[in-house]
Coordinates of C-alpha atoms in Angstrom, one line a residue:
M3 CA 47.0 22.2 -35.8
N4 CA 48.7 24.6 -33.4
R5 CA 49.5 22.8 -30.1
N6 CA 48.0 25.7 -28.1
N7 CA 44.7 25.4 -30.0
I8 CA 44.6 21.7 -29.4
D9 CA 45.2 22.1 -25.6
S10 CA 42.5 24.8 -25.4
G11 CA 39.9 22.7 -27.3
K12 CA 39.5 25.2 -30.1
I13 CA 38.0 23.6 -33.2
G14 CA 37.2 26.6 -35.5
Q15 CA 35.5 30.0 -35.8
V16 CA 32.2 31.5 -36.7
I17 CA 31.7 32.4 -40.4
E18 CA 28.0 33.1 -40.5
V19 CA 25.2 34.0 -38.1
N20 CA 21.5 34.1 -39.1
T21 CA 18.1 34.0 -37.3
E22 CA 18.0 30.2 -37.3
R23 CA 21.6 29.0 -36.7
V24 CA 25.3 29.7 -36.6
I25 CA 27.8 28.2 -39.1
V26 CA 31.2 27.3 -37.8
E27 CA 34.2 26.7 -40.1
V28 CA 36.3 23.8 -38.8
S29 CA 40.0 24.7 -38.8
N30 CA 42.0 23.2 -41.7
E31 CA 44.7 22.3 -39.2
L32 CA 42.3 19.8 -37.6
D33 CA 43.0 16.6 -39.5
N34 CA 41.6 14.2 -36.8
Y35 CA 38.1 14.6 -35.6
N36 CA 38.7 12.6 -32.4
I37 CA 40.4 14.9 -29.9
I38 CA 41.4 14.2 -26.3
H39 CA 40.7 17.4 -24.4
N40 CA 41.3 17.5 -20.6
G41 CA 41.5 13.8 -20.5
T42 CA 38.2 13.2 -22.3
L43 CA 37.8 11.9 -25.9
H44 CA 35.6 14.2 -28.0
R45 CA 34.3 13.5 -31.5
V46 CA 34.2 16.8 -33.3
G47 CA 30.9 17.6 -35.0
Q48 CA 28.9 14.8 -33.4
V49 CA 25.2 15.6 -33.9
G50 CA 23.7 16.4 -30.5
S51 CA 27.0 17.3 -28.9
F52 CA 27.7 20.8 -27.4
V53 CA 30.2 23.5 -28.3
K54 CA 30.9 27.0 -26.8
I55 CA 31.6 30.2 -28.7
I56 CA 33.7 32.7 -26.9
N57 CA 34.3 36.4 -27.6
G58 CA 36.0 38.3 -24.8
L59 CA 34.0 37.7 -21.6
C60 CA 30.9 36.3 -23.4
C61 CA 30.4 32.5 -23.6
V62 CA 27.5 31.2 -25.7
Y63 CA 26.5 27.5 -25.7
C64 CA 25.3 25.7 -28.8
V65 CA 24.1 22.2 -29.9
V66 CA 25.5 20.6 -33.1
E67 CA 22.9 20.0 -35.8
S68 CA 25.0 18.8 -38.7
F69 CA 28.6 18.5 -39.9
S70 CA 29.6 18.7 -43.5
T71 CA 32.7 18.8 -45.7
Y72 CA 31.2 21.4 -48.0
M73 CA 29.3 24.6 -47.7
Q74 CA 26.4 25.3 -50.1
T75 CA 26.1 28.9 -51.3
G76 CA 23.3 29.1 -53.9
D77 CA 24.1 26.6 -56.6
I78 CA 27.8 26.5 -55.6
A79 CA 29.3 24.0 -53.2
I80 CA 32.4 25.3 -51.6
N81 CA 35.0 22.8 -50.3
K82 CA 34.9 23.8 -46.6
K83 CA 34.3 21.8 -43.4
V84 CA 31.4 23.4 -41.6
I85 CA 29.3 22.7 -38.5
N86 CA 25.8 24.0 -38.2
V87 CA 24.9 24.7 -34.6
S88 CA 21.8 26.1 -32.8
L89 CA 21.9 28.5 -29.9
L90 CA 21.0 27.1 -26.5
G91 CA 21.9 29.9 -24.1
Y92 CA 24.7 31.7 -22.4
K93 CA 26.7 32.0 -19.2
N94 CA 25.7 35.1 -17.3
I95 CA 27.9 37.3 -15.1
N96 CA 27.2 35.0 -12.1
G97 CA 28.6 32.0 -14.0
E98 CA 25.1 30.4 -14.4
F99 CA 23.4 29.2 -17.5
E100 CA 20.5 31.1 -18.9
S101 CA 18.5 29.7 -21.9
G102 CA 17.7 31.8 -24.9
A103 CA 19.7 34.0 -27.3
K104 CA 20.1 37.2 -25.4
I105 CA 23.8 37.1 -26.4
T106 CA 24.6 36.1 -30.0
P107 CA 28.0 35.3 -31.5
S108 CA 29.8 37.5 -34.0
I109 CA 31.8 36.7 -37.1
A110 CA 35.3 35.3 -36.3
D111 CA 34.4 34.3 -32.8
S112 CA 36.3 31.3 -31.6
V113 CA 34.5 27.9 -31.2
F114 CA 35.6 25.4 -28.5
L115 CA 34.8 22.0 -27.3
I116 CA 33.0 22.0 -23.9
D117 CA 34.7 20.6 -20.8
E118 CA 33.4 19.3 -17.5
D119 CA 33.0 22.8 -16.1
D120 CA 30.8 23.8 -18.9
I121 CA 28.7 20.6 -18.5
N122 CA 28.2 21.5 -14.9
I123 CA 27.2 25.1 -15.8
I124 CA 24.6 23.9 -18.3
F125 CA 23.2 20.9 -16.5
K126 CA 23.9 21.2 -12.8
S127 CA 20.9 20.8 -10.6
D128 CA 19.8 24.2 -9.3
V129 CA 16.1 23.5 -9.9
K130 CA 13.5 23.5 -7.2
F131 CA 12.1 20.1 -6.3
P132 CA 14.7 18.1 -8.3
V133 CA 14.3 14.5 -9.3
E134 CA 16.8 12.6 -11.4
V135 CA 15.5 11.5 -14.8
G136 CA 18.7 9.9 -16.0
K137 CA 22.4 10.5 -16.7
N138 CA 23.7 13.1 -19.1
Y139 CA 24.3 11.4 -22.4
F140 CA 27.6 13.1 -23.0
S141 CA 28.9 12.9 -19.5
N142 CA 27.6 9.7 -17.8
S143 CA 28.8 10.7 -14.4
L144 CA 26.5 13.8 -14.4
P145 CA 22.9 13.2 -13.3
V146 CA 20.1 15.1 -15.0
Y147 CA 17.3 16.6 -13.0
L148 CA 13.7 17.6 -13.6
N149 CA 11.8 20.2 -11.7
L150 CA 9.2 17.9 -10.2
N151 CA 6.7 20.6 -9.5
E152 CA 6.5 21.4 -13.2
F153 CA 6.7 17.8 -14.3
V154 CA 3.8 16.6 -12.1
L155 CA 1.4 19.5 -12.0
K156 CA 1.8 20.5 -15.6
H157 CA 1.6 16.9 -16.8
S158 CA 4.0 14.8 -18.8
L159 CA 4.1 12.5 -21.8
I160 CA 6.5 9.5 -22.1
V161 CA 6.6 7.9 -25.6
G162 CA 8.7 5.1 -27.2
S163 CA 8.3 2.2 -29.4
T164 CA 8.1 -1.4 -28.0
G165 CA 11.5 -2.4 -26.6
S166 CA 12.9 1.2 -26.3
G167 CA 12.9 1.2 -22.5
K168 CA 9.7 3.0 -21.9
S169 CA 8.6 1.0 -18.9
N170 CA 12.1 1.1 -17.3
T171 CA 12.0 4.9 -17.8
V172 CA 8.7 5.2 -15.9
A173 CA 9.8 2.8 -13.1
Y174 CA 13.2 4.6 -12.8
L175 CA 11.4 8.0 -12.5
L176 CA 8.8 6.8 -10.0
N177 CA 11.4 5.0 -7.8
N178 CA 13.4 8.2 -7.7
I179 CA 10.4 10.3 -6.8
T180 CA 9.3 8.0 -4.0
T181 CA 12.8 7.7 -2.6
K182 CA 13.4 11.5 -2.4
Y183 CA 9.9 12.6 -1.5
K184 CA 8.5 10.5 1.3
S185 CA 4.9 11.8 1.1
S186 CA 4.5 11.4 -2.6
R187 CA 1.4 9.6 -3.9
I188 CA 1.3 7.9 -7.3
I189 CA -1.3 5.7 -9.0
I190 CA -0.6 3.7 -12.1
I191 CA -3.5 2.6 -14.4
D192 CA -1.9 -0.6 -15.7
I193 CA -4.1 -2.3 -18.4
H194 CA -1.6 -5.1 -19.0
G195 CA -0.6 -5.9 -15.4
E196 CA 3.1 -5.6 -16.0
Y197 CA 4.4 -2.8 -13.7
M198 CA 4.9 -4.9 -10.6
K199 CA 7.7 -6.6 -12.5
Y200 CA 9.5 -3.3 -12.8
L201 CA 8.6 -1.7 -9.4
G202 CA 9.1 -4.8 -7.3
E203 CA 8.6 -4.1 -3.6
N204 CA 8.3 -0.4 -4.1
A205 CA 4.6 -0.6 -5.1
Y206 CA 1.3 -2.1 -3.9
E207 CA -0.9 -3.8 -6.5
F208 CA -4.6 -4.1 -6.6
S209 CA -6.0 -6.7 -8.9
I210 CA -9.4 -8.4 -9.5
Y211 CA -7.4 -11.7 -9.2
D212 CA -5.9 -11.0 -5.7
P213 CA -8.3 -11.8 -2.9
T214 CA -6.3 -9.9 -0.3
K215 CA -5.6 -6.7 -2.4
K216 CA -8.7 -6.9 -4.5
L217 CA -9.5 -4.2 -7.0
V218 CA -13.2 -3.4 -6.8
L219 CA -15.3 -0.6 -8.3
P220 CA -18.8 -0.7 -6.8
Y221 CA -21.5 -0.2 -9.3
W222 CA -23.2 2.4 -7.2
M223 CA -20.1 4.7 -7.7
L224 CA -20.9 4.8 -11.4
D225 CA -22.7 7.8 -12.9
F226 CA -26.3 7.1 -13.8
D227 CA -25.5 7.6 -17.6
I228 CA -22.9 4.9 -17.4
L229 CA -25.2 2.5 -15.7
C230 CA -27.8 3.1 -18.4
R231 CA -25.2 2.4 -21.0
L232 CA -24.1 -0.9 -19.3
F233 CA -27.7 -2.1 -19.0
G234 CA -28.7 -1.1 -22.6
L235 CA -31.0 1.7 -21.6
G236 CA -31.3 4.8 -23.7
N237 CA -31.4 3.3 -27.1
S238 CA -34.3 3.7 -29.5
L239 CA -36.0 0.5 -28.4
T240 CA -36.2 1.6 -24.8
S241 CA -39.1 3.6 -23.4
S242 CA -38.0 6.7 -21.6
S243 CA -40.5 5.8 -18.9
I244 CA -38.2 2.9 -17.9
I245 CA -35.3 5.2 -17.5
D246 CA -37.4 7.5 -15.3
V247 CA -38.5 4.5 -13.1
F248 CA -34.9 3.3 -12.9
R249 CA -33.7 6.8 -11.9
D250 CA -36.4 7.3 -9.3
R251 CA -35.9 3.8 -7.8
I252 CA -32.1 4.4 -7.4
L253 CA -32.6 7.8 -5.8
Q254 CA -35.2 6.4 -3.4
M255 CA -32.9 3.5 -2.3
K256 CA -30.0 5.9 -1.8
K257 CA -32.1 8.0 0.5
E258 CA -33.3 4.9 2.3
F259 CA -29.6 3.9 2.9
I260 CA -28.9 7.3 4.5
N261 CA -32.0 7.1 6.6
G262 CA -30.9 3.7 7.9
N263 CA -27.5 5.0 9.0
D264 CA -27.6 7.2 12.1
E265 CA -24.1 8.7 11.5
L266 CA -24.7 9.6 7.9
K267 CA -28.3 10.7 8.6
S268 CA -27.0 13.4 11.0
K269 CA -24.5 14.7 8.4
I270 CA -26.3 14.4 5.0
K271 CA -29.5 16.2 4.1
L272 CA -31.8 14.1 1.9
A273 CA -32.4 17.1 -0.3
D274 CA -28.7 17.2 -1.1
I275 CA -28.7 13.7 -2.5
N276 CA -28.8 13.3 -6.3
I277 CA -28.7 10.4 -8.7
N278 CA -24.9 10.4 -8.9
S279 CA -24.2 10.7 -5.2
P280 CA -21.8 7.9 -4.2
I281 CA -24.3 6.2 -2.0
P282 CA -25.0 2.4 -2.0
F283 CA -28.2 0.9 -3.4
N284 CA -29.1 -2.7 -4.2
I285 CA -29.1 -3.4 -8.0
K286 CA -30.4 -6.9 -7.3
T287 CA -33.6 -5.5 -5.8
I288 CA -34.1 -3.4 -8.9
W289 CA -33.4 -6.4 -11.2
F290 CA -36.0 -8.5 -9.2
E291 CA -38.6 -5.8 -9.5
F292 CA -38.0 -5.2 -13.2
Y293 CA -38.1 -9.0 -13.9
K294 CA -41.5 -9.3 -12.2
R295 CA -42.8 -6.3 -14.1
G296 CA -41.7 -7.7 -17.4
Y297 CA -42.3 -11.5 -17.0
G298 CA -45.0 -11.6 -14.3
T299 CA -48.5 -12.8 -14.8
F300 CA -51.4 -11.5 -12.7
N301 CA -54.5 -12.8 -10.9
N302 CA -56.6 -9.8 -11.9
T303 CA -57.1 -7.6 -14.9
S304 CA -56.0 -4.6 -12.9
R305 CA -52.5 -6.0 -12.9
E306 CA -51.4 -4.3 -9.7
F307 CA -47.8 -4.9 -8.8
G308 CA -47.6 -7.6 -6.2
D309 CA -50.8 -9.4 -7.2
F310 CA -48.7 -12.0 -9.1
A311 CA -49.9 -15.4 -10.2
Y312 CA -47.0 -17.6 -8.9
M313 CA -46.5 -21.2 -9.5
K314 CA -46.3 -23.4 -6.4
A315 CA -43.6 -25.6 -5.1
D316 CA -44.2 -29.2 -3.9
N317 CA -44.9 -27.9 -0.5
Q318 CA -47.5 -25.5 -1.9
D319 CA -45.4 -22.4 -1.2
D320 CA -45.4 -19.7 -3.9
L321 CA -42.2 -19.7 -6.0
I322 CA -41.5 -16.1 -5.3
G323 CA -37.8 -16.2 -6.0
K324 CA -34.9 -14.6 -4.0
A325 CA -33.4 -11.4 -5.3
E326 CA -30.0 -11.7 -3.4
E327 CA -29.4 -15.2 -4.8
L328 CA -30.7 -14.2 -8.3
I329 CA -33.4 -16.9 -8.1
K330 CA -36.2 -15.9 -10.5
P331 CA -39.8 -16.1 -9.4
V332 CA -41.9 -18.6 -11.4
F333 CA -45.2 -17.4 -12.8
K334 CA -48.2 -19.3 -14.1
P335 CA -48.4 -19.1 -17.9
Y336 CA -50.8 -16.5 -19.1
T337 CA -53.8 -17.5 -21.1
S338 CA -54.8 -16.2 -24.5
L339 CA -58.4 -16.0 -23.3
N340 CA -59.9 -13.2 -21.2
S341 CA -59.2 -15.1 -18.0
A342 CA -56.6 -15.4 -15.3
P343 CA -53.6 -15.4 -15.2
F344 CA -53.2 -12.3 -17.2
K345 CA -50.1 -11.3 -19.2
S346 CA -48.0 -8.3 -18.1
N347 CA -48.6 -5.0 -19.9
E348 CA -45.0 -4.0 -19.2
S349 CA -43.1 -6.5 -21.3
N350 CA -40.6 -3.8 -22.3
Y351 CA -39.0 -4.4 -18.9
K352 CA -37.9 -7.8 -20.0
N353 CA -34.8 -6.6 -21.9
I354 CA -33.5 -4.4 -19.1
A355 CA -34.1 -7.2 -16.5
D356 CA -32.2 -9.7 -18.7
N357 CA -29.3 -7.2 -19.3
I358 CA -29.0 -6.6 -15.6
E359 CA -29.0 -10.3 -14.8
N360 CA -26.4 -11.1 -17.4
L361 CA -24.0 -8.6 -15.9
L362 CA -24.7 -9.8 -12.3
R363 CA -23.9 -13.3 -13.3
N364 CA -20.9 -12.5 -15.4
E365 CA -17.7 -13.5 -13.6
D366 CA -15.7 -10.8 -15.5
F367 CA -17.9 -8.1 -13.8
K368 CA -17.6 -9.4 -10.3
F369 CA -15.3 -6.5 -9.4
V370 CA -18.3 -4.2 -10.1
F371 CA -21.4 -6.3 -9.2
G372 CA -20.0 -9.0 -6.9
D373 CA -20.6 -9.7 -3.2
D374 CA -17.5 -7.8 -1.9
E375 CA -18.2 -5.9 1.3
Y376 CA -17.4 -2.6 -0.4
I377 CA -19.8 -3.3 -3.3
K378 CA -22.6 -4.3 -0.8
G379 CA -22.0 -1.1 1.2
D380 CA -21.0 -3.0 4.3
K381 CA -17.7 -1.1 4.4
G382 CA -17.3 2.6 3.6
I383 CA -15.8 3.7 0.3
A384 CA -13.4 6.0 2.2
E385 CA -11.5 3.0 3.4
L386 CA -11.2 1.7 -0.2
I387 CA -9.9 5.1 -1.4
E388 CA -7.4 5.3 1.4
S389 CA -6.0 1.9 0.5
W390 CA -5.3 3.2 -3.0
I391 CA -3.7 6.5 -2.2
E392 CA -2.5 6.3 1.4
N393 CA -0.8 2.9 1.7
D394 CA 2.8 2.6 2.9
K395 CA 4.3 2.0 -0.5
Q396 CA 3.5 5.4 -2.0
I397 CA 2.9 3.8 -5.4
S398 CA -0.4 1.9 -6.1
V399 CA -0.8 -0.2 -9.3
L400 CA -4.4 -0.7 -10.3
N401 CA -4.0 -3.8 -12.4
L402 CA -6.8 -3.8 -15.0
S403 CA -5.5 -6.7 -17.1
G404 CA -8.5 -8.9 -16.3
I405 CA -11.2 -6.3 -17.1
P406 CA -13.3 -6.9 -20.2
Y407 CA -12.1 -4.7 -23.0
N408 CA -15.6 -3.5 -23.9
I409 CA -15.8 -1.7 -20.5
L410 CA -12.2 -0.7 -20.1
D411 CA -13.0 2.8 -21.3
V412 CA -15.7 3.1 -18.7
V413 CA -13.6 1.7 -15.8
I414 CA -10.7 4.1 -16.5
G415 CA -13.1 7.0 -16.8
V416 CA -14.8 6.1 -13.5
L417 CA -11.4 5.7 -11.7
S418 CA -10.2 9.0 -13.0
N419 CA -13.3 10.8 -12.0
L420 CA -13.3 9.1 -8.6
L421 CA -9.7 10.2 -7.9
F422 CA -10.4 13.7 -9.1
D423 CA -13.5 14.1 -6.9
T424 CA -11.6 12.6 -3.9
V425 CA -8.9 15.2 -4.2
Y426 CA -11.3 18.0 -4.9
Y427 CA -13.7 17.3 -2.0
T428 CA -10.8 16.6 0.4
L429 CA -9.3 20.0 -0.3
K430 CA -12.8 21.6 -0.1
I431 CA -13.2 20.3 3.4
N432 CA -9.7 20.8 4.8
A433 CA -7.3 22.5 2.4
K434 CA -4.6 23.2 4.9
K435 CA -4.3 19.5 6.0
F436 CA -4.0 18.1 2.5
E437 CA -2.6 21.0 0.6
G438 CA 0.8 20.3 -0.9
R439 CA 0.2 16.6 -1.3
P440 CA -0.3 16.2 -5.0
L441 CA -1.4 12.9 -6.6
L442 CA 0.2 11.7 -9.8
I443 CA -1.8 9.4 -12.0
C444 CA 0.1 7.4 -14.7
Y445 CA -1.9 6.2 -17.7
E446 CA 0.0 3.2 -19.3
E447 CA -0.7 2.3 -23.0
A448 CA -2.8 5.5 -23.1
H449 CA -3.4 5.3 -26.9
R450 CA -5.6 2.2 -26.3
Y451 CA -8.3 4.3 -24.6
L452 CA -7.3 8.0 -25.2
N453 CA -7.6 7.7 -28.9
S454 CA -8.2 10.7 -31.2
G455 CA -10.5 8.6 -33.3
T456 CA -12.9 7.6 -30.5
Q457 CA -16.1 9.5 -30.0
N458 CA -17.8 10.0 -26.6
S459 CA -15.0 8.3 -24.7
F460 CA -15.6 8.2 -20.9
S461 CA -11.9 7.8 -20.2
Q462 CA -10.9 10.6 -22.5
N463 CA -13.4 13.1 -21.0
A464 CA -12.2 12.2 -17.5
V465 CA -8.5 12.5 -18.3
E466 CA -9.1 15.8 -20.1
R467 CA -10.8 17.0 -17.0
I468 CA -7.7 16.2 -15.0
M469 CA -5.4 17.7 -17.6
K470 CA -7.4 21.0 -17.7
E471 CA -8.4 21.4 -14.1
G472 CA -6.2 19.1 -12.0
R473 CA -3.2 21.4 -11.5
K474 CA -5.1 23.8 -9.2
F475 CA -6.1 20.9 -7.0
G476 CA -2.7 19.1 -7.0
L477 CA -3.6 16.4 -9.5
G478 CA -1.1 15.5 -12.2
A479 CA -1.2 13.1 -15.2
M480 CA 1.6 11.1 -16.8
I481 CA 0.6 9.8 -20.3
I482 CA 2.6 6.8 -21.4
S483 CA 2.2 5.6 -25.0
Q484 CA 4.0 3.9 -27.9
R485 CA 1.8 5.8 -30.4
P486 CA 1.8 9.6 -29.7
V487 CA 0.1 10.3 -33.0
E488 CA -3.0 8.6 -31.7
I489 CA -3.2 10.7 -28.5
P490 CA -5.9 13.5 -28.9
N491 CA -4.7 17.1 -29.3
T492 CA -6.9 18.1 -26.4
V493 CA -4.7 15.9 -24.2
I494 CA -1.3 16.7 -25.8
S495 CA -1.9 20.4 -25.6
Q496 CA -2.0 20.3 -21.8
V497 CA 1.4 18.5 -21.5
S498 CA 4.4 20.5 -20.5
T499 CA 7.2 17.9 -20.4
F500 CA 7.9 15.3 -23.0
I501 CA 10.3 12.3 -22.7
A502 CA 10.8 10.7 -26.1
L503 CA 12.6 7.3 -26.4
R504 CA 13.2 5.5 -29.7
L505 CA 10.3 5.9 -32.2
T506 CA 10.3 3.9 -35.4
N507 CA 7.1 5.1 -36.9
S508 CA 7.5 8.2 -39.0
D509 CA 4.1 9.7 -38.0
D510 CA 4.9 9.3 -34.3
Q511 CA 8.3 10.9 -35.0
S512 CA 6.7 13.9 -36.7
R513 CA 4.3 14.3 -33.8
V514 CA 7.1 14.5 -31.2
I515 CA 9.2 16.8 -33.4
S516 CA 6.3 19.2 -33.5
F517 CA 6.5 19.6 -29.7
A518 CA 10.1 20.7 -29.7
P519 CA 11.5 24.3 -29.8
N520 CA 12.7 25.3 -33.3
N521 CA 16.4 25.1 -32.4
F522 CA 15.9 21.5 -31.2
S523 CA 13.8 19.9 -34.0
M524 CA 16.8 18.8 -36.0
F525 CA 18.1 17.1 -33.0
L526 CA 15.0 15.0 -32.7
K527 CA 15.3 13.6 -36.2
S528 CA 17.6 10.9 -34.7
L529 CA 14.6 9.4 -32.7
P530 CA 14.6 6.2 -34.8
S531 CA 18.3 5.6 -34.1
L532 CA 18.2 6.0 -30.4
G533 CA 19.6 3.1 -28.3
N534 CA 17.6 1.4 -25.6
G535 CA 17.2 3.7 -22.7
D536 CA 18.3 6.8 -24.6
A537 CA 15.8 9.6 -24.5
F538 CA 15.2 13.3 -25.3
V539 CA 13.7 15.3 -22.5
I540 CA 11.9 18.5 -23.5
G541 CA 9.7 21.0 -21.7
E542 CA 9.1 23.3 -18.8
S543 CA 10.6 21.0 -16.2
M544 CA 14.0 21.3 -17.9
K545 CA 16.3 24.3 -18.4
I546 CA 17.0 23.2 -21.9
P547 CA 16.1 20.2 -24.1
M548 CA 18.4 17.4 -23.3
K549 CA 19.5 13.9 -24.3
V550 CA 19.8 11.5 -21.4
K551 CA 20.7 7.9 -20.7
I552 CA 18.2 6.2 -18.4
P553 CA 20.0 3.5 -16.2
L554 CA 18.5 0.0 -16.3
L555 CA 16.9 -1.0 -13.0
E556 CA 17.9 -4.2 -11.4
T557 CA 14.3 -5.3 -11.4
V558 CA 14.3 -5.0 -15.2
K559 CA 17.6 -6.8 -15.6
N560 CA 16.1 -9.8 -13.8
I561 CA 13.1 -10.1 -16.1
N562 CA 13.3 -13.0 -18.5
F563 CA 11.7 -11.6 -21.6
A564 CA 12.3 -14.8 -23.5
E565 CA 10.3 -16.9 -20.9
K566 CA 7.1 -17.3 -23.0
I567 CA 8.6 -18.0 -26.3
G568 CA 10.9 -20.5 -24.6
A569 CA 7.9 -22.7 -24.2
W570 CA 8.3 -23.5 -28.0
N571 CA 11.4 -25.4 -27.1
Q572 CA 9.5 -27.7 -24.8
D573 CA 7.5 -30.8 -25.6
R574 CA 4.0 -30.2 -26.7
P575 CA 1.4 -31.1 -24.0
D576 CA -0.7 -34.2 -24.6
N577 CA -4.5 -34.5 -24.8
L578 CA -5.1 -30.8 -25.2
S579 CA -8.8 -29.9 -25.1
Y580 CA -10.6 -26.6 -25.5
N581 CA -14.0 -27.8 -24.2
D582 CA -13.7 -25.9 -20.9
T583 CA -12.6 -22.8 -22.9
V584 CA -15.7 -22.9 -25.0
I585 CA -18.0 -23.6 -22.1
S586 CA -16.6 -20.6 -20.2
W587 CA -17.0 -18.5 -23.3
M588 CA -20.6 -19.5 -23.6
Q589 CA -21.3 -18.5 -20.1
K590 CA -20.4 -14.9 -20.8

């Protein structure tokens, strides 16, 4: 090949231009596809690499889709080395990159390798609110930046198979955000309890197992419909009258709580309180009342509430029970004759009383129904919320790993609604003070609860609310999943930025490819062959779709992923017994 062409980086010329792509004929003089240009080794025709097409003062940038040693024309294959490229954009008169195909190449235009100056033109950070997402795959010294405003407030999706580097990607992004933006606020919904390993000292974890940073979700914060679902109300066996009594009793107790607090009484009108107002009430009192209505026996045929036929203790005191200690009252057995004590006419309260008691006694539900001061209403919920979103670490990890799977959907839905309402009502009260302080919520393993096959999902409805309405209130969502095909369309359609790491499942690959611009879909077909930490970034937060390399964090390097399986190399413990396991299981 001509020495001048080699020095200039020229590799061929345009021989065809159509609406989809440009075909470049590689020069016959090029007998080696590894070229050193300006001190950098280039592999000509590498899929995903970039070239430039020059005609006079015009410079168009393209991405390589394929490289072949023949060109197909109808049924005829011509022996010709050709590269198919897609248009990315062009260099404007100010020397800046603009995406799109405003300028298209012409036949016989010269095609060149790109150099460091071209890389800087295409990828340099001139975006507003930049945050580094990784390094340019083809120039590792060049950082790649996202527009954080677009990334957060228009939502994002990070996908990758197990072991592709998904968690490292999330941790790398969040660390960069909190380092550069000192007032950033991020919450991670972590259902496996693994993110503290990646974030280290950069985050604050709340867990049901940690007595000092305890994760609690007071039952009185739950919507009435959710409470009914938890307690088994609303099915065909339950009288609607019980639901009405349950509703009225809760509402009455919420009003009594306000009346008993001078500060709240002066600020809240009783007429403004509804069944879902986040005001404490005592579920143990309701359980106690329902138990007596269902199981009680009576001294008179009128069966007035309170006229119970109690058994007596050794000291002749009535065994009336204690609601706060879940001690049941003991009633005299009813007789089958028409004489006292008389059986209750409200035996349909037995099931609801039993269901409430089971949850109150269940250790797995202590974070909802326990004796924590937030749950009892002794401490204000405002302090709990502040500990989540205003602590000095900027990132809060809500570790849900110990929460029963059968209520995980409810818990995530309640947390999402709680955060949404907190941001909404805060802005409603004082928009100027809190405006400009968005909150990013990261949903790890989202396919586990945001599943397209799930009906009437509390978490899905709550997340969709954030995706659809959150932007105007400064609330953004990051959806993290290894199965994008299972994420509902109603969620995917609201996402503007996609970060795709290695995906091995063909259905997942097809789903991600469908997100991409037409001129980038061929590029994404290499998803299953990506290395660990390699990713494609697509969307409105980027000037063009891009392949990046995400550096491995030190906290990730120090994780011993073989630690658990290493136990198989050790001696088997002696005298193993599962008696305690079964007993604990029975107590649930």
